[in-house]
Short mmCIF file of C-alpha atoms and ligand atoms in Angstrom, two decimals:
data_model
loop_
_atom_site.label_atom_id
_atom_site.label_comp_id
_atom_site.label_asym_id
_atom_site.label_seq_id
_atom_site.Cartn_x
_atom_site.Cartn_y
_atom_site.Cartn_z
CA UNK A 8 0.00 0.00 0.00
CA UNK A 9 1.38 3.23 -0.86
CA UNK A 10 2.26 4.85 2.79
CA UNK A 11 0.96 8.11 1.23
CA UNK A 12 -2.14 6.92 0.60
CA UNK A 13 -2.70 5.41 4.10
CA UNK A 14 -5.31 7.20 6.40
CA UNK A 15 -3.93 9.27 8.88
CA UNK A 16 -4.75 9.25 12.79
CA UNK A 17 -8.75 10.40 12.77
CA UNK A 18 -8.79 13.89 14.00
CA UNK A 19 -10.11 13.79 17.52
CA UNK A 20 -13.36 15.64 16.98
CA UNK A 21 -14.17 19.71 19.16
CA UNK A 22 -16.59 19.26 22.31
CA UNK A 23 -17.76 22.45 21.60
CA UNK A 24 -19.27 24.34 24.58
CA UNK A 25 -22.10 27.41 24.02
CA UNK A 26 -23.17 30.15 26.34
CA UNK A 27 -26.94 31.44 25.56
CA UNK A 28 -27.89 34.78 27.35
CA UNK A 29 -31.56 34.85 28.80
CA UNK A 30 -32.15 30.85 28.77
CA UNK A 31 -33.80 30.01 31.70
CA UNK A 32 -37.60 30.94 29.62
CA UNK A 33 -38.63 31.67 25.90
CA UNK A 34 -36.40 31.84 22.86
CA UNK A 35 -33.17 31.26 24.65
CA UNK A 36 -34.46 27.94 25.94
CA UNK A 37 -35.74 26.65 23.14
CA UNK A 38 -32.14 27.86 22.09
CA UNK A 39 -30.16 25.70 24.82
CA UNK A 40 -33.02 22.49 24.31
CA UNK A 41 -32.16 22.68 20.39
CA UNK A 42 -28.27 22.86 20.73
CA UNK A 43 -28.31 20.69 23.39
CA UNK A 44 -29.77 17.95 21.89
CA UNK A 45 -26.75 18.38 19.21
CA UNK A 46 -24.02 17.13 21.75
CA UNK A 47 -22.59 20.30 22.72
CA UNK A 48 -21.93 21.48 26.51
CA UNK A 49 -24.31 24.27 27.02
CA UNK A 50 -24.10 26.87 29.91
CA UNK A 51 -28.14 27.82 30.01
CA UNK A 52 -27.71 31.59 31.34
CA UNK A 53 -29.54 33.10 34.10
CA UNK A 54 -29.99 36.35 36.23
CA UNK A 55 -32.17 33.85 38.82
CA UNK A 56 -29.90 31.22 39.27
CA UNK A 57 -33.03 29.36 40.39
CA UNK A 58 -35.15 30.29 37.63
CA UNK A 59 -31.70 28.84 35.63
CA UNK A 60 -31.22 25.40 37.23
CA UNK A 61 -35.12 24.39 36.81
CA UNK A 62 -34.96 25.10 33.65
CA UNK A 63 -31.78 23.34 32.95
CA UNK A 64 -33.46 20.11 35.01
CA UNK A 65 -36.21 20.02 32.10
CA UNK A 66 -32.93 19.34 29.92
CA UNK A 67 -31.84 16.82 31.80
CA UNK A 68 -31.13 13.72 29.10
CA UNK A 69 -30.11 15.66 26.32
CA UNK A 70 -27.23 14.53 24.13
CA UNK A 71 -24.97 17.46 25.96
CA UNK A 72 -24.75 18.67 28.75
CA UNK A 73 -26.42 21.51 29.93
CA UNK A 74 -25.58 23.58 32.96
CA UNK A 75 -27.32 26.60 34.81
CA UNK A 76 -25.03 29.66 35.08
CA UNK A 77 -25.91 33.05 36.66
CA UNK A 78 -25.82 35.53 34.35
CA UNK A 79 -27.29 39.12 34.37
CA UNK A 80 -25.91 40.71 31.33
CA UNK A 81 -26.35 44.11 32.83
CA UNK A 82 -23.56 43.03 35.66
CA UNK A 83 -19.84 43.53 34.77
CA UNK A 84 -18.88 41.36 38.10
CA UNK A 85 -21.40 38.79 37.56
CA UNK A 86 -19.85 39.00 33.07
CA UNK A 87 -16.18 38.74 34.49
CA UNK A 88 -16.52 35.76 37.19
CA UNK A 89 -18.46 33.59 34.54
CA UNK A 90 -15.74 34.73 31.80
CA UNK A 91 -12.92 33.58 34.42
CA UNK A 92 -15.12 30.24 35.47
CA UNK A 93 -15.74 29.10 31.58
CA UNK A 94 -11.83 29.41 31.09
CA UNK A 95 -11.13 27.45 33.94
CA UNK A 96 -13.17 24.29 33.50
CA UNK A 97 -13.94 24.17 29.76
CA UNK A 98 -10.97 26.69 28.22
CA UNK A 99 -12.51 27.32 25.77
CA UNK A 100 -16.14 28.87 24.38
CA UNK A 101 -17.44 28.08 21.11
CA UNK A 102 -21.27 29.83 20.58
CA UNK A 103 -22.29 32.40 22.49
CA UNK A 104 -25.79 33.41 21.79
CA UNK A 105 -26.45 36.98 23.15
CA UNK A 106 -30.31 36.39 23.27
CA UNK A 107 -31.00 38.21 26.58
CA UNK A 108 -33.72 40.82 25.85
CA UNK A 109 -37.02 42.28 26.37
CA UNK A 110 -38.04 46.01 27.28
CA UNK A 111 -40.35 46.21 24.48
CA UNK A 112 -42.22 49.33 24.77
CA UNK A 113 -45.43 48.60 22.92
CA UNK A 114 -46.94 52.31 23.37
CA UNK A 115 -43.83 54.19 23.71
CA UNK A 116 -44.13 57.45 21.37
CA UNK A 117 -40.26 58.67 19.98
CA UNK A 118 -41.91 62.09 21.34
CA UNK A 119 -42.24 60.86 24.90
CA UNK A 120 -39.54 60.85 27.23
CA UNK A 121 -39.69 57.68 28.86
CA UNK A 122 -35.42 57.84 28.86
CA UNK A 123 -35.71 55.13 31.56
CA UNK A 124 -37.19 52.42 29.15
CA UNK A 125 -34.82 53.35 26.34
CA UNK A 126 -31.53 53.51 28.88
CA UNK A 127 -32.83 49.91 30.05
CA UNK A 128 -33.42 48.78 26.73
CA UNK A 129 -29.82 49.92 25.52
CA UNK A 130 -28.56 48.45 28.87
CA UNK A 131 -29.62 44.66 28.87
CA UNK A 132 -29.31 44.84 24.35
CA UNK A 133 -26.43 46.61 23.24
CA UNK A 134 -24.25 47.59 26.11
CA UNK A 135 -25.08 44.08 28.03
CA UNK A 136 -24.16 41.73 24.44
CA UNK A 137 -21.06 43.94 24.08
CA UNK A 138 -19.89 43.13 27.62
CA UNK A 139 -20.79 39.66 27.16
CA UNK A 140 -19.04 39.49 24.27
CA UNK A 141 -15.70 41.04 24.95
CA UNK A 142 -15.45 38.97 28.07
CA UNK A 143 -16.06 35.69 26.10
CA UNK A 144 -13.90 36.65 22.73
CA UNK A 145 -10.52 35.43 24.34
CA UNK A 146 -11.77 32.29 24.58
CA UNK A 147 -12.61 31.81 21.16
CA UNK A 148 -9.40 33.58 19.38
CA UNK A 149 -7.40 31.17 21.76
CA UNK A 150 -8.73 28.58 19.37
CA UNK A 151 -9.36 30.47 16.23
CA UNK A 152 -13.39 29.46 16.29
CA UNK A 153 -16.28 31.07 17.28
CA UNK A 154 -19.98 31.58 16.21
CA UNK A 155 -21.47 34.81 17.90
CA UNK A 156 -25.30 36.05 16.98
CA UNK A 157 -27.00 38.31 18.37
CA UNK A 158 -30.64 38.04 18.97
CA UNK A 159 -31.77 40.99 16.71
CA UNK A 160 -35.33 42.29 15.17
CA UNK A 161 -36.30 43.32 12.09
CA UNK A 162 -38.00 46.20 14.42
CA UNK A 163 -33.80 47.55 14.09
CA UNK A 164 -33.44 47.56 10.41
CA UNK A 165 -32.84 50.52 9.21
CA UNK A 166 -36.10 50.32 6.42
CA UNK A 167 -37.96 49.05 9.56
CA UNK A 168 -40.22 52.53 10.60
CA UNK A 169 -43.19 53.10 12.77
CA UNK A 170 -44.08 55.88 15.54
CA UNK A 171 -44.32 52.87 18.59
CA UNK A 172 -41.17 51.02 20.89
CA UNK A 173 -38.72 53.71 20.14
CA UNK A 174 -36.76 52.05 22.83
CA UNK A 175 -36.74 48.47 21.32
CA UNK A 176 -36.08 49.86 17.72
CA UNK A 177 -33.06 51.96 19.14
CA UNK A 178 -31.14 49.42 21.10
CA UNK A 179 -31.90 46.82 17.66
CA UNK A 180 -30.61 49.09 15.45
CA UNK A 181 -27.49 49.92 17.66
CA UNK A 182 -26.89 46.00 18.58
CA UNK A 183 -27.14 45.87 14.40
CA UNK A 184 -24.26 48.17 14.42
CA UNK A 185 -22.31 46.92 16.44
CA UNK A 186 -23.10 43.37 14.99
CA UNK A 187 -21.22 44.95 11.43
CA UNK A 188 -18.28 46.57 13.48
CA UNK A 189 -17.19 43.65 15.32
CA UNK A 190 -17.64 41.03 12.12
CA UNK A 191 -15.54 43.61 10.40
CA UNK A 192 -12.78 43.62 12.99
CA UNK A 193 -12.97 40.22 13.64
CA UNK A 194 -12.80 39.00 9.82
CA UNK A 195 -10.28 36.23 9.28
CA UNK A 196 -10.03 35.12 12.65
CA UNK A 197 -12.24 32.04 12.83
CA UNK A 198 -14.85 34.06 14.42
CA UNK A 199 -18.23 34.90 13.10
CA UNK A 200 -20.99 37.36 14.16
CA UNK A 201 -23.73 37.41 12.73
CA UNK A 202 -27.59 39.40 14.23
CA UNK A 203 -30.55 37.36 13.69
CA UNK A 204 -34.15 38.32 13.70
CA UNK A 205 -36.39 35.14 15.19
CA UNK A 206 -39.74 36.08 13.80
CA UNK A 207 -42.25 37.26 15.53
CA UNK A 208 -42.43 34.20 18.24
CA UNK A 209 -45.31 33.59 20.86
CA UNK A 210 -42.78 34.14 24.14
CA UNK A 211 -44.07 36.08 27.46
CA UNK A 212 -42.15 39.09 24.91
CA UNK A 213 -43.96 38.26 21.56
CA UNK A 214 -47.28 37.24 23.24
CA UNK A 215 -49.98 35.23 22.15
CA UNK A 216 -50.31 35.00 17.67
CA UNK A 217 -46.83 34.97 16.88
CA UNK A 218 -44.91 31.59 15.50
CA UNK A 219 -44.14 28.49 17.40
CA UNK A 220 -40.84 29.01 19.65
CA UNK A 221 -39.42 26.40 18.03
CA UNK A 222 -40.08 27.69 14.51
CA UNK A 223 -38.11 30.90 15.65
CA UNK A 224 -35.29 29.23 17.48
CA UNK A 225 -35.03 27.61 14.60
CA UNK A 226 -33.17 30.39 12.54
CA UNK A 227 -30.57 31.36 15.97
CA UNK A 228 -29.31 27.89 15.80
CA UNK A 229 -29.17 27.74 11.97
CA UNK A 230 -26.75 30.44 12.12
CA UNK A 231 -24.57 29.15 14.98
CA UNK A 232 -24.01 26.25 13.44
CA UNK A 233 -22.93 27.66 9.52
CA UNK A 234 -19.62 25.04 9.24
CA UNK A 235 -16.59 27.14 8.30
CA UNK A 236 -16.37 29.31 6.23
CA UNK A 237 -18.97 31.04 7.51
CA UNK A 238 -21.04 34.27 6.39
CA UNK A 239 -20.18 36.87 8.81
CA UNK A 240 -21.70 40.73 9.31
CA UNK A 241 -25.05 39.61 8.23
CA UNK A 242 -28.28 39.56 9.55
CA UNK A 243 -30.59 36.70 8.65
CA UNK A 244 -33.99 35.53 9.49
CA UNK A 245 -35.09 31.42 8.85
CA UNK A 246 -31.55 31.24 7.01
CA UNK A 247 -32.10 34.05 5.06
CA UNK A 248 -30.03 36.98 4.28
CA UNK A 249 -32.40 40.30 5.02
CA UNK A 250 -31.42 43.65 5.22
CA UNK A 251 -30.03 45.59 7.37
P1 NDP B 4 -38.78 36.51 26.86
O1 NDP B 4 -39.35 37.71 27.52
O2 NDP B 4 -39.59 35.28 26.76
O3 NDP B 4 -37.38 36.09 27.56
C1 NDP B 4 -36.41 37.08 27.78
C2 NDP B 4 -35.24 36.43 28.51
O4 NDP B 4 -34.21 37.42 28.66
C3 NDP B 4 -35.60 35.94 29.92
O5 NDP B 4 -34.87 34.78 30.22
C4 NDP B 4 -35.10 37.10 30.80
O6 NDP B 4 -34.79 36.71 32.13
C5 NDP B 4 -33.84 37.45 30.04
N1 NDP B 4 -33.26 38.74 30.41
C6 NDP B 4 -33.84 39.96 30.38
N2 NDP B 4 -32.98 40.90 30.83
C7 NDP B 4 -31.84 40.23 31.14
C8 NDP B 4 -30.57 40.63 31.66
N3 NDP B 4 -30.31 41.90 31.98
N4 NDP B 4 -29.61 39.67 31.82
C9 NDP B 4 -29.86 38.40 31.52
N5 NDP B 4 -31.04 37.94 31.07
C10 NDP B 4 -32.01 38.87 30.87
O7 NDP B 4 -38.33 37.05 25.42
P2 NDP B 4 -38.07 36.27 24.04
O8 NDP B 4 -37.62 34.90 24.30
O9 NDP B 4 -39.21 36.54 23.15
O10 NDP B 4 -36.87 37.15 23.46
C11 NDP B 4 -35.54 36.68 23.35
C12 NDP B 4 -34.83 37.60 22.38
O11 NDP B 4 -35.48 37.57 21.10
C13 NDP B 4 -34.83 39.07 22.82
O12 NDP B 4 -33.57 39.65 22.55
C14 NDP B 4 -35.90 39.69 21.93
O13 NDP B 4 -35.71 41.06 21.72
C15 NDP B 4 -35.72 38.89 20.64
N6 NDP B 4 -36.87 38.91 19.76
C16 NDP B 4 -38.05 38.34 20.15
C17 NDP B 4 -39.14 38.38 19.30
C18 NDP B 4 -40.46 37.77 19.67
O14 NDP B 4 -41.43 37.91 18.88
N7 NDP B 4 -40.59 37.08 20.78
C19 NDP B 4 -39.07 39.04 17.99
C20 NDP B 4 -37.77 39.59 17.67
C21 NDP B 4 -36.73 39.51 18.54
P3 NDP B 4 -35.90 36.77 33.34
O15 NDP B 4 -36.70 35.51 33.24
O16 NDP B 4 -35.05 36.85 34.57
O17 NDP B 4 -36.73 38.00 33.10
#
């Protein structure tokens, strides 16, 4: 047998471990249920730690793992001790999901100033994925791979218009930006990041009418798992390119 032709040791295959913001209800569950069942470690975030570990027990039996973590997204401390705690027992971080969200301000007028919604809206969307996020990148460029979407709306597209949740719209369109500028920074590394809008999903956020939660966590885990090379700086709904 030629030696060249001879297959070579098999490549021991990446236990890949994901973080999902906002898991313990809604979208991010179905989130952590769906990539769960795919084999990989997940760490189902939190800001009630309780809320976080009954919901992880309804996981219990899934291919991976899946393991409550606290998490309020708002909370440097609370960012930098799970940042240090992910490096020491799993050194590494593959997916992270930034799905935490909410503050949707239904009857909010742009000419109102209800600065308290939008500052909490900006806080927990853009500000609290950013943290997230630059806590968590070292452990991806340490192994040159990462998937990173952000849980996005078509409500922040820039064509998107409408006199109603000025504060939701604002911190979507800004987590959009900051989507582009960080794929654009982090092109050629390995790393993707990519915003995703879900649908319009029946969560406690959506309400009753919208699509099944499934149907919308559907498209978030679509795009974490694009095999390499990846799209990157996009924003997609149900595996579709849409615009910004
Ligand atoms: P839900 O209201 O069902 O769930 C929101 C989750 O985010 C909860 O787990 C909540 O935790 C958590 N959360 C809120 N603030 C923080 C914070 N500061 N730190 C950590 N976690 C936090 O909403 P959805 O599942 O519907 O929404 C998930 C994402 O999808 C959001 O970003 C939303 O904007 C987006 N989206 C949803 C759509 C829909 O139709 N449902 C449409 C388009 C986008 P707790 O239980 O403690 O409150």
């Amino acid at each position: 047998m030629n030696a060249r032709a001879r297959p070579g040791p098999a490549a021991t295959p990446v236990h890949r471990v994901a973080l999902v913001s906002g898991a313990n209800r809604g979208l991010g569950f179905e989130v952590a249920h769906q990539l769960s069942a795919t084999g990989m470690t997940v760490l189902l975030g939190a800001r009630d730690l309780d809320k976080g570990l009954i919901a992880a027990r309804r996981l219990v039996g899934a291919a991976g793992e899946v393991v409550a973590v606290q998490l309020d997204v708002t909370r440097q401390e609370q960012v930098d001790t799970l940042a240090r705690w992910v490096d020491i027992t799993y050194g590494r971080l593959d997916v992270l999901v930034n799905n935490a969200g909410g503050y949707y301000d239904h009857d909010a007028d742009a000419s109102g100033n209800d600065l308290a919604a939008a500052q909490a809206a900006m806080d927990t969307h853009l500000y609290g994925s950013w943290r997230l996020t630059s806590a968590m990148l070292p452990l991806m460029r340490r192994h040159r791979y990462g998937r990173i979407v952000n849980v996005s709306s078509r409500c922040g597209a820039s064509s998107s218009s409408g006199p109603h949740c000025v504060a939701y719209r604002a911190s979507k369109a800004a987590l959009n930006s900051y989507t582009r500028t960080l794929a654009d920074e982090l092109d050629g590394t390995g790393i993707t990041v990519n915003a995703v809008c879900p649908g319009w999903v029946a969560t406690d956020l959506g309400g009753p009418g919208g699509r099944p939660v499934e149907r919308g966590a559907e498209g978030i885990v679509w795009a974490v798992s694009l095999p390499s090379p990846a799209p990157t700086g996009r924003f997609f709904q149900d595996g579709q390119a849409i615009d910004w």
